[in-house]
Structures are given as structure tokens and as C-alpha cells.
Short mmCIF file of C-alpha atoms and ligand atoms in Angstrom, two decimals:
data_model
loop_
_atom_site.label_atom_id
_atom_site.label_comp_id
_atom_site.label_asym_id
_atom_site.label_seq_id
_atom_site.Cartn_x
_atom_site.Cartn_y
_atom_site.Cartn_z
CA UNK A 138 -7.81 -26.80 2.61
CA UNK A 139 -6.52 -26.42 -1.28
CA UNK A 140 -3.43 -27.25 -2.85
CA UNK A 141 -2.65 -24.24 -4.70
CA UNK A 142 0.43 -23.90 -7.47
CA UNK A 143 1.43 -20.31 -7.17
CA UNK A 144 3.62 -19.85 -10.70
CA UNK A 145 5.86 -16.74 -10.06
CA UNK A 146 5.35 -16.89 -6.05
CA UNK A 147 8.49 -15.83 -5.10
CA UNK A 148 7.59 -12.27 -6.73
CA UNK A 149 6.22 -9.03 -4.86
CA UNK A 150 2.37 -10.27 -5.39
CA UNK A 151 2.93 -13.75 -5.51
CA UNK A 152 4.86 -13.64 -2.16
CA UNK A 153 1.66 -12.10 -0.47
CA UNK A 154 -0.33 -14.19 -2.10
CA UNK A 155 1.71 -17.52 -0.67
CA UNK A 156 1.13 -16.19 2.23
CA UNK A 157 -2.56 -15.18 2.54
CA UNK A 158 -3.35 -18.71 1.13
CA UNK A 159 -0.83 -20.28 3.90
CA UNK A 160 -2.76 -18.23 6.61
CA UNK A 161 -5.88 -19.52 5.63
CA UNK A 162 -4.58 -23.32 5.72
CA UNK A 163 -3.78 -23.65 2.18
CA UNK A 164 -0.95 -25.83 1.23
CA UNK A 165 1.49 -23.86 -1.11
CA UNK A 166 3.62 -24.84 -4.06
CA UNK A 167 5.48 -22.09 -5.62
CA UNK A 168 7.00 -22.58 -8.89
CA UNK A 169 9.43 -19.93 -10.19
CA UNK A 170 12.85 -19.57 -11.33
CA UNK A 171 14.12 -17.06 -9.40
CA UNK A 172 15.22 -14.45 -12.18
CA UNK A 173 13.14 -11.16 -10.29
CA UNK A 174 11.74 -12.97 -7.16
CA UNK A 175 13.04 -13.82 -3.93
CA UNK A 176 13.67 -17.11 -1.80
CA UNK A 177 12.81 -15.43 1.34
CA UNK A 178 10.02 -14.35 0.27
CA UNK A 179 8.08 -17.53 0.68
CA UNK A 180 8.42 -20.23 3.13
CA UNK A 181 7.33 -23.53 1.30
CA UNK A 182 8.36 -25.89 -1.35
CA UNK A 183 10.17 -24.29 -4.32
CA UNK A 184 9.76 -25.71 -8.13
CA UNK A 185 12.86 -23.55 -9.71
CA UNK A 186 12.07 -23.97 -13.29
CA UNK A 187 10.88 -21.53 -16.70
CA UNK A 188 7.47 -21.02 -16.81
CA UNK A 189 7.67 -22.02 -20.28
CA UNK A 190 9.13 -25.49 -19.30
CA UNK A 191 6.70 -27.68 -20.36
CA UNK A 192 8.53 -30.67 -18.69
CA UNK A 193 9.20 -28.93 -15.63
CA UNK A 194 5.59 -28.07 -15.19
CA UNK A 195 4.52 -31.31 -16.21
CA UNK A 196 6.49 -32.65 -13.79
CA UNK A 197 5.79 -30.35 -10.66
CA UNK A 198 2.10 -31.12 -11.30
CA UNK A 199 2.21 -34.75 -11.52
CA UNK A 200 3.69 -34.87 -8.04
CA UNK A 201 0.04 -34.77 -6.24
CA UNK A 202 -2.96 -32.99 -7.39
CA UNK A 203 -3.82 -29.02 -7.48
CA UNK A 204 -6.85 -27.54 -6.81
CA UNK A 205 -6.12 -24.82 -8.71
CA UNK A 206 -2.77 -22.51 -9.91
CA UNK A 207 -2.22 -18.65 -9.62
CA UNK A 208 0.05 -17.11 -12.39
CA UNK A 209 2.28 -14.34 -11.82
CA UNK A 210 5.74 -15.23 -13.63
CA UNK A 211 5.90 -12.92 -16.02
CA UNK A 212 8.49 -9.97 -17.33
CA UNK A 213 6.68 -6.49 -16.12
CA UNK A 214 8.81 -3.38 -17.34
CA UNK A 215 7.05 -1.09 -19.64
CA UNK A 216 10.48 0.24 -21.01
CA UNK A 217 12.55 -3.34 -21.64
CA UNK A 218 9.25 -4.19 -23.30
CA UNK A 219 9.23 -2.06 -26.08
CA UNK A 220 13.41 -2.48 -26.55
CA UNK A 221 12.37 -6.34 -26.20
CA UNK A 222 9.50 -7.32 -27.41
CA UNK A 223 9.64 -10.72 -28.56
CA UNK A 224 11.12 -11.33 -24.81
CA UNK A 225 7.88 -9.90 -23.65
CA UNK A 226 5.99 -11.69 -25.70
CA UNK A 227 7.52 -15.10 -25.45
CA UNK A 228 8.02 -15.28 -21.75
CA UNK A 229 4.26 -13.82 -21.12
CA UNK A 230 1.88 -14.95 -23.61
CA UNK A 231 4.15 -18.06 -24.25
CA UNK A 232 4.90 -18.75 -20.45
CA UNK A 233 0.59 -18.10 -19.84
CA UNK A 234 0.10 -20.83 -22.85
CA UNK A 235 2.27 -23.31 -21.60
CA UNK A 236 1.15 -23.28 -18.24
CA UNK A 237 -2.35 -23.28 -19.23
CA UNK A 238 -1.82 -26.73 -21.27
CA UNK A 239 0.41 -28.05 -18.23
CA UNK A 240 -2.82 -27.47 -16.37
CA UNK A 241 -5.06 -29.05 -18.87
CA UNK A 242 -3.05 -32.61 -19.15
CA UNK A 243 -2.87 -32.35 -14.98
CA UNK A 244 -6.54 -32.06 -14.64
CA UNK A 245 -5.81 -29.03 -12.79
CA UNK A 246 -9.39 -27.33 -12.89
CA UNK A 247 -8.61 -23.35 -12.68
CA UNK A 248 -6.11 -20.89 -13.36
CA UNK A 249 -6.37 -17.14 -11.80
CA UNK A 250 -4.24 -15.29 -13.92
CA UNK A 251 -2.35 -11.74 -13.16
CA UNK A 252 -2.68 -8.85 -16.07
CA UNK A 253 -2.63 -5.73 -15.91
CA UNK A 254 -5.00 -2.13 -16.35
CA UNK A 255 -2.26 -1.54 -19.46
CA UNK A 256 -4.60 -3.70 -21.44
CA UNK A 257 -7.00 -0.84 -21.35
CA UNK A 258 -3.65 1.35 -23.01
CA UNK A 259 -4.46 5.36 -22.52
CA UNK A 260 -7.97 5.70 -20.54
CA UNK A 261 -10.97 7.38 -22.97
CA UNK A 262 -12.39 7.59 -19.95
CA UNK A 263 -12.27 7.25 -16.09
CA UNK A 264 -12.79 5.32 -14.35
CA UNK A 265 -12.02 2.40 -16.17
CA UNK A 266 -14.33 -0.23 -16.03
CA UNK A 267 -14.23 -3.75 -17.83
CA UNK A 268 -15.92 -3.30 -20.83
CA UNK A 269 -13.49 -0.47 -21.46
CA UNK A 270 -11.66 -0.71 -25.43
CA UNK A 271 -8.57 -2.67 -25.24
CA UNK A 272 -5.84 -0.45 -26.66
CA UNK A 273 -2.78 -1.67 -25.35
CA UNK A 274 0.20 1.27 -25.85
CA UNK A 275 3.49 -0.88 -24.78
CA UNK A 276 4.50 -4.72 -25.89
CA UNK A 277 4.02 -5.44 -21.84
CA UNK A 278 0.26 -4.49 -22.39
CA UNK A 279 -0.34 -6.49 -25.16
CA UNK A 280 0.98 -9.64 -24.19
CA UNK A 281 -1.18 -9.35 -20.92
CA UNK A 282 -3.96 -9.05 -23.58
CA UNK A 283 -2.67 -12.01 -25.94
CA UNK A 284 -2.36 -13.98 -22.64
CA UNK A 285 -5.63 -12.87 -21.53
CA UNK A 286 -7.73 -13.66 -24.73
CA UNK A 287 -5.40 -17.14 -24.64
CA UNK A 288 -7.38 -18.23 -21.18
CA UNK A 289 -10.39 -16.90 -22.26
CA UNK A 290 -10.18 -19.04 -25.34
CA UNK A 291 -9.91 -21.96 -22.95
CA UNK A 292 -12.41 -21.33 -20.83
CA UNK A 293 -14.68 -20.91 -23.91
CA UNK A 294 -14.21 -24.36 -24.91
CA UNK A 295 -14.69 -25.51 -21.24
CA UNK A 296 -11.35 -26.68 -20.90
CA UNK A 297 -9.93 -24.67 -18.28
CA UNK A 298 -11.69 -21.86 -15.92
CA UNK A 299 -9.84 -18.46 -15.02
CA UNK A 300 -9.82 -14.89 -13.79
CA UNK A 301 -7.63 -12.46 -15.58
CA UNK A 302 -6.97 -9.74 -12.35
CA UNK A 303 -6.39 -6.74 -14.19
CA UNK A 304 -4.04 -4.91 -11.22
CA UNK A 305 -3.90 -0.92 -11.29
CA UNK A 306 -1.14 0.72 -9.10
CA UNK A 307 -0.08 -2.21 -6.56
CA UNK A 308 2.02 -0.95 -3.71
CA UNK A 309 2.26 -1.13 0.42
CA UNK A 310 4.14 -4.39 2.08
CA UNK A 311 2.98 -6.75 4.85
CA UNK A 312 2.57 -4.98 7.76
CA UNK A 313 4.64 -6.54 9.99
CA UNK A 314 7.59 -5.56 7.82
CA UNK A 315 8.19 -9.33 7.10
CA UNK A 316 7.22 -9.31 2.66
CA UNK A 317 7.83 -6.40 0.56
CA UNK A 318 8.47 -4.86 -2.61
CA UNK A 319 12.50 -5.08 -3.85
CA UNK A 320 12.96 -4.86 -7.91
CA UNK A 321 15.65 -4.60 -9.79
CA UNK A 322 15.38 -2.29 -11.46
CA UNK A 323 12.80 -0.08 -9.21
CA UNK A 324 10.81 1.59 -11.74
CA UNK A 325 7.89 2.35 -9.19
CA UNK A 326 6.36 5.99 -7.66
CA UNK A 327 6.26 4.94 -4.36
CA UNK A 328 9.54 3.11 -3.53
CA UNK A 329 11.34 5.25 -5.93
CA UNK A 330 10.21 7.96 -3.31
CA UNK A 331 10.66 6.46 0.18
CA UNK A 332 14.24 5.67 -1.10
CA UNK A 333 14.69 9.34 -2.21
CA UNK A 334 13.37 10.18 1.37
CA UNK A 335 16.06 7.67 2.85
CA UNK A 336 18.85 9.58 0.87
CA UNK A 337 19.71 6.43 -0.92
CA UNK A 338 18.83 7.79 -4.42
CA UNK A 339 18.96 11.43 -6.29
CA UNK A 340 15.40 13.42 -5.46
CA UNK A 341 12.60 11.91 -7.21
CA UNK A 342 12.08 13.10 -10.49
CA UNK A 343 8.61 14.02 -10.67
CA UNK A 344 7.55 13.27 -14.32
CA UNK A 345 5.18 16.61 -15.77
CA UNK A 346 3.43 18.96 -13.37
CA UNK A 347 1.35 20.40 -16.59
CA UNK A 348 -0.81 17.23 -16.75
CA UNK A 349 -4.90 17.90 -17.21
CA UNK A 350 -4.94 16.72 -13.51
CA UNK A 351 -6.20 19.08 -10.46
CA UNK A 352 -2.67 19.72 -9.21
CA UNK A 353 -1.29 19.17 -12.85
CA UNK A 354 0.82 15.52 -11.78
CA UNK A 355 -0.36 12.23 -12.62
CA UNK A 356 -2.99 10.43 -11.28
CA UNK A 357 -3.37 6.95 -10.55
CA UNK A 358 -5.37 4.39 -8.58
CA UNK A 359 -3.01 2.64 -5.68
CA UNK A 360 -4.15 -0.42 -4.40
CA UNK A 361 -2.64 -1.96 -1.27
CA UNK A 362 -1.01 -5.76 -2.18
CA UNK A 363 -3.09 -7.34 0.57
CA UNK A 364 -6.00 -6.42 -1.55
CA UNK A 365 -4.65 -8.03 -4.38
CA UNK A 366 -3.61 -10.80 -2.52
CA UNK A 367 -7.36 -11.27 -1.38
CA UNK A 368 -8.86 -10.65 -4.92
CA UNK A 369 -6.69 -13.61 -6.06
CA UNK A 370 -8.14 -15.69 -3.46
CA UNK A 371 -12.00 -14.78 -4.14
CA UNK A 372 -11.41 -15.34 -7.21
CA UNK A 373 -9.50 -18.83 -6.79
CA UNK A 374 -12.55 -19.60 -4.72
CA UNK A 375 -14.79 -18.73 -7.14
CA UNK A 376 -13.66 -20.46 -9.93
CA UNK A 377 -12.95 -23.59 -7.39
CA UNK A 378 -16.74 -23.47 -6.67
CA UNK A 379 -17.39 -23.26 -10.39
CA UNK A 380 -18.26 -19.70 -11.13
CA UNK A 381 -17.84 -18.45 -14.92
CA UNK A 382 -14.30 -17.61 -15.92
CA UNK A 383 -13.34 -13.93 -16.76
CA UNK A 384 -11.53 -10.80 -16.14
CA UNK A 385 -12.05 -8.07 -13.15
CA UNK A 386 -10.35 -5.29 -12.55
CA UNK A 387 -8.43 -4.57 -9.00
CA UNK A 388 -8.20 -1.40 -8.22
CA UNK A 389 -10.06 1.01 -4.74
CA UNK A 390 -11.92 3.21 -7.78
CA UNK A 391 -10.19 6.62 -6.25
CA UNK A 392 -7.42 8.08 -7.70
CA UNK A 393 -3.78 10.08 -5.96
CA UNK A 394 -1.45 12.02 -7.54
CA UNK A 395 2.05 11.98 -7.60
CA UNK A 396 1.92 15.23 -5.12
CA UNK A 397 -0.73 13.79 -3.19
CA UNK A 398 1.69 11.05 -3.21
CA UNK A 399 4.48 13.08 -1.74
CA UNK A 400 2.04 14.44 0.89
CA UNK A 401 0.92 10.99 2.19
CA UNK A 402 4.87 9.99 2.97
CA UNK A 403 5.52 13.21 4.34
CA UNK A 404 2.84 13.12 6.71
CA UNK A 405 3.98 9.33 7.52
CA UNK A 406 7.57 10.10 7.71
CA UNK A 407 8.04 13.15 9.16
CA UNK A 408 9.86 14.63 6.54
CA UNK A 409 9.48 15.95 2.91
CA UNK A 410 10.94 13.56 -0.23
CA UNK A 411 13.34 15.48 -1.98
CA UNK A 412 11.86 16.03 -5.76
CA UNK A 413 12.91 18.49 -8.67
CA UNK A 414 10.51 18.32 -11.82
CA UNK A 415 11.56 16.53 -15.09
CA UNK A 416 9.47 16.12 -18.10
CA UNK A 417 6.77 14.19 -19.05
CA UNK A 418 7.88 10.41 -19.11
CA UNK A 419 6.61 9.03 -22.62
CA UNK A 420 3.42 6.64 -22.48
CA UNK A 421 2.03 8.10 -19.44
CA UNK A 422 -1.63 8.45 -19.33
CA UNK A 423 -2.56 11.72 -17.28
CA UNK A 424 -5.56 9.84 -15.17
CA UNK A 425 -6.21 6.14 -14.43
CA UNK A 426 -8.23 5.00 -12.16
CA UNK A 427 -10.75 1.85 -11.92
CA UNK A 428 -14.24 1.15 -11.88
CA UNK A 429 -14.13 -1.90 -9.04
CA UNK A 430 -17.51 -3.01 -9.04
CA UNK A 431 -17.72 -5.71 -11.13
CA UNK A 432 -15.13 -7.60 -8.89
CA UNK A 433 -17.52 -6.51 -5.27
CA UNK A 434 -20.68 -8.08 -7.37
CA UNK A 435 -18.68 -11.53 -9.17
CA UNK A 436 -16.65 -11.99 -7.07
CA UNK A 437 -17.75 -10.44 -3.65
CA UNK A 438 -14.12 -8.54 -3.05
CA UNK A 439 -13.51 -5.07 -2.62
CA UNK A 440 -10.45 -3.10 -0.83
CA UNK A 441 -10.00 -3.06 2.41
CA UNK A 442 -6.52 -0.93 2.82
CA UNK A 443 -7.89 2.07 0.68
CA UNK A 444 -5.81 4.70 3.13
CA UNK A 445 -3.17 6.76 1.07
CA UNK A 446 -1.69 6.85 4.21
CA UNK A 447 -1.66 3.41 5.57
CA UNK A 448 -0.59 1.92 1.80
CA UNK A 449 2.10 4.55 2.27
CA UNK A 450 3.25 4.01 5.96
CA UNK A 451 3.34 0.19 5.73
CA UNK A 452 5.69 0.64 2.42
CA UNK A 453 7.70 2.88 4.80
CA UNK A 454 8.46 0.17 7.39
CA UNK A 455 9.82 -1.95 4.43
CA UNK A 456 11.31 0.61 3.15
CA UNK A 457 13.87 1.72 5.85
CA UNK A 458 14.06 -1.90 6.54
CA UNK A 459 14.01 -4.42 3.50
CA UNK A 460 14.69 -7.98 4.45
CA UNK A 461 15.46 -9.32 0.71
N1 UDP B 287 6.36 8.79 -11.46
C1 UDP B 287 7.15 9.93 -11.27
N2 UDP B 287 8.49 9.77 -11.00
C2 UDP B 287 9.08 8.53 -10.92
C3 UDP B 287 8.27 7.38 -11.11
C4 UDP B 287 6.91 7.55 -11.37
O1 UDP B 287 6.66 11.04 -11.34
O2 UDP B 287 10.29 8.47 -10.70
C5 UDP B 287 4.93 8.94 -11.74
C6 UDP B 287 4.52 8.38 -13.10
O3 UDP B 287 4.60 9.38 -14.07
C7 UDP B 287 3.07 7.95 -12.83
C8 UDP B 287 3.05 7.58 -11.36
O4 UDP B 287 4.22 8.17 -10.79
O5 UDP B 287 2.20 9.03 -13.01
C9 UDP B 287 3.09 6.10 -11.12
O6 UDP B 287 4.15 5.54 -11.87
P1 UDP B 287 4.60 4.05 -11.71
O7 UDP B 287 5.79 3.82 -12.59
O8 UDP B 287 4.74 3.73 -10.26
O9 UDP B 287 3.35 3.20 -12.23
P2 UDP B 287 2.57 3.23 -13.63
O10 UDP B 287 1.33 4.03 -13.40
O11 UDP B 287 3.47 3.79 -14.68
O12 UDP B 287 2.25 1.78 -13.85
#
């Protein structure tokens, strides 16, 4: 049994990952303030406080000793980041800093730490594995890679040991229906398209169809948030057990496109979504997709929930019925 801080674990990943450590017999701590995430989304002890509330962390830390902490509070939209970047900046590479030096004065030994394959910034080539250049295209991409080279700066100088989870296309919900994915705003393929389906939105706009792709849409590497929710625990474990600190990408190493997409929730729902085309959105890559080996031979992980289909069909069940 660990006693794991879970920073931001009232979010869409951090909620699965509360509860994946919970099923294993982990006791949880979630610290987050509640700006995105949801209460229901985690049944344990809540910290509501700024990740970049050095008093507040010091504080929830000093109540009994961590094993470890995961860190997912962070601000996520592409767009708002380049209209706000010192926001961006602040709240993620500021936010990453502060908890990593909370962690430090706690004695709190390791730090798994949630980025992002937008480090990588337009692919030169797929798939995309670790050592790829780190070109970061958005203000959202480079403070994942500030706050990246931040912990690896740490671990350098032996102070504190983490894994940087560099997340492709995270979607799907806890199959029961009880966790899920609800953002304001949704910016995301596959919600954006099961809502479309449910007739509670306009048809999806389906962003370029003259891509360099096969079928000419985007392509992109979806990864099931149980996976990630596993990864982070590997690599918790890992670090826990004293492995060497640094940064893995999650993704299945196949890539869908946006029509392939489509296809998957029509099969699942029975129906078609509704779509009409609409132009290129600006700062799309045509193709990403990852190399995951690195993380199968560190770290011993790989996905599980690889299924278009079942990624799609358990976001469906959350979909016509969100409970947050
Ligand atoms: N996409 C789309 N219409 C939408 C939202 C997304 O065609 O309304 C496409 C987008 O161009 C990309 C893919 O779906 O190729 C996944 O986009 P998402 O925003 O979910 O994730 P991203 O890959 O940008 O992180």
C-alpha cells in the first residue's frame, strides 16, 4: 500500500488515475482546486488549493508522509495558450516548479509528471519516438517542455526522481459509465462527435479532408485513459523502486483518422455522426502517432484497450449518460 498525492486528481486523467491506485489498495490524496475538474469524480480526501500555493502544498504534505505524487493540474487548451501565454506558462511550468520543491522539503521521493506528445511540435517523422527533436508549435507545448526539462534538472542533481508521460490522443471513460471525460470547453474529436451524434451540438466540423493522409483527414494515435491510468502507475512503481527518472511516451503506436473515427462510432452507435467539412484548423500536424516501446522495455507497460471500437463504445456510454 502507497500514499499517493494525485495534484490535479479531480481532472479527466487524474480521476482514473485516483481510481486505479484506490483499486489496487492505494490510499489517495487529491489536491486540486477545482477550476476544470470535478468533485465527483473522485471519492477521497480533497486538498482545494493552487498548484502554485507553496503554503498550501507545504501544508497538505506535512499532514503524513507520501510515497510519491502524480501531477496533472495544469491549463491544457492549445488555443487559450497562444491568446495566454504567460497563463500557460505560469500555471504549468510555475505550478510543476512549485510542486516539485514542495516535494523536495517533504521528503517526498518521486514525482510522475503528465506532458504531452506537443513537445515533439509537428512530427518529422512517424512514429514518434523519444529521442524525437523537441519543437514545440503552441505556448501549451512548451511549457510541458520547460516543465519537463525543470524535473529532469532535479532528477539530475538527485534531488527528486520522475517520469514525464508524454500522452498522445487520450480518450474512452471507465467502463462502467461511472468516470468520464466533461470539459469546458470540449475541444476534443471524439466527444465533440458522440455529442454531434446525440443532436446536442451542430455536425462535427471535420477539419481538412486534403491532408497527406490515406483518406486525406487527420491522423492521430488514441489511447484509451485506462492505459494512461496504468502507465502512471508503472511508472510510480518504478520510480518508487528506484528506477532512473525520465520521459516515455504513451501512446498504442497505430494511428485513426478522423473518418476512421466516424466509422468506429457509427458502427458502435448505430447511426452515422452528422459532419460537413471545414478547413484546415491551424497547427494541426497531418500524422501523429507514437513509437511505445521505450515505455513496454523501462517501464514494462504497454496498451491494453487498443480497439478503435471499444475506446469508442465505452466513450459512448458516458456520452449519452455523463454523471458530472
Ligand atoms: N478534429 C476535427 N473536428 C473537430 C475536432 C477535432 O476534425 O471538431 C480533428 C483534428 O483536426 C485532429 C483530430 O480531430 O486531427 C484530433 O483532434 P483533437 O482536438 O481531439 O486532438 P489533438 O490531436 O489536436 O490534440
Amino acid at each position: 500500500m502507497r500514499r499517493v498525492l494525485v495534484v490535479g486528481g479531480a481532472g479527466y486523467i487524474g480521476s482514473h488515475c485516483v481510481r486505479a491506485l484506490q483499486e489496487r489498495g492505494d490510499e489517495v490524496v487529491v489536491f486540486d482546486d477545482l477550476s476544470t475538474g470535478h468533485r465527483a469524480a473522485f471519492d477521497c480526501e480533497l486538498v482545494q488549493a493552487d498548484v502554485r500555493d507553496a503554503i498550501a502544498l507545504d501544508r497538505a504534505l506535512s499532514q503524513q508522509p507520501f510515497d510519491a505524487a502524480i501531477h496533472l493540474a495544469a491549463k491544457a487548451l492549445v488555443g487559450e495558450s497562444v491568446a495566454r501565454p504567460e497563463l500557460y506558462l505560469d500555471v504549468n511550468v510555475g505550478g510543476t516548479s512549485a510542486l516539485a520543491h514542495a516535494l523536495i522539503r517533504a521528503e517526498v521521493p518521486a514525482l510522475v509528471f503528465s506532458s504531452t506528445c506537443a513537445v515533439y511540435g509537428t512530427p518529422q517523422k512517424t512514429p514518434v519516438d523519444e529521442e524525437h527533436p523537441k519543437r514545440p508549435e503552441s505556448p501549451y507545448g512548451l511549457s510541458k517542455w520547460l516543465a519537463e526539462q525543470v524535473l529532469e534538472q532535479l532528477s539530475a542533481s538527485g534531488r527528486l526522481a520522475s517520469a514525464s508521460l508524454r500522452y498522445f490522443n487520450a480518450a474512452g471513460a471507465q467502463p462502467d459509465g461511472s468516470l468520464g471525460e466533461s470539459h469546458t470547453p470540449e475541444t476534443h474529436l471524439i466527444p465533440l462527435a458522440l455529442q454531434a451524434r446525440l443532436g446536442q451540438r451542430p455536425p462535427l466540423r471535420v477539419f481538412g479532408r486534403d491532408w497527406p493522409t490515406p483518406d486525406g483527414t487527420c491522423v492521430r494515435d488514441y489511447i484509451h485513459v485506462l492505459d494512461l491510468a496504468s502507465a502512471h502507475l508503472a511508472a510510480l512503481d518504478a520510480l518508487v523502486e528506484g528506477a532512473p527518472s525520465g520521459a516515455w511516451n504513451l501512446g498504442t503506436g497505430h494511428g485513426s483518422s478522423v473518418l476512421e473515427v466516424l466509422a468506429a462510432i457509427e458502427r458502435q452507435t448505430g447511426e452515422p455522426v452528422p459532419w460537413t467539412d471545414a478547413a484546415r484548423r491551424d497547427g494541426d500536424p497531418a500524422a501523429v502517432w507514437a513509437c511505445a516501446g521505450l515505455a513496454e522495455q523501462d517501464l514494462g507497460w504497454s496498451a491494453k484497450h487498443t480497439r478503435l471500437d471499444d475506446i469508442v463504445s465505452d466513450a459512448w456510454r458516458w456520452a449519452r449518460r455523463p454523471r458530472y
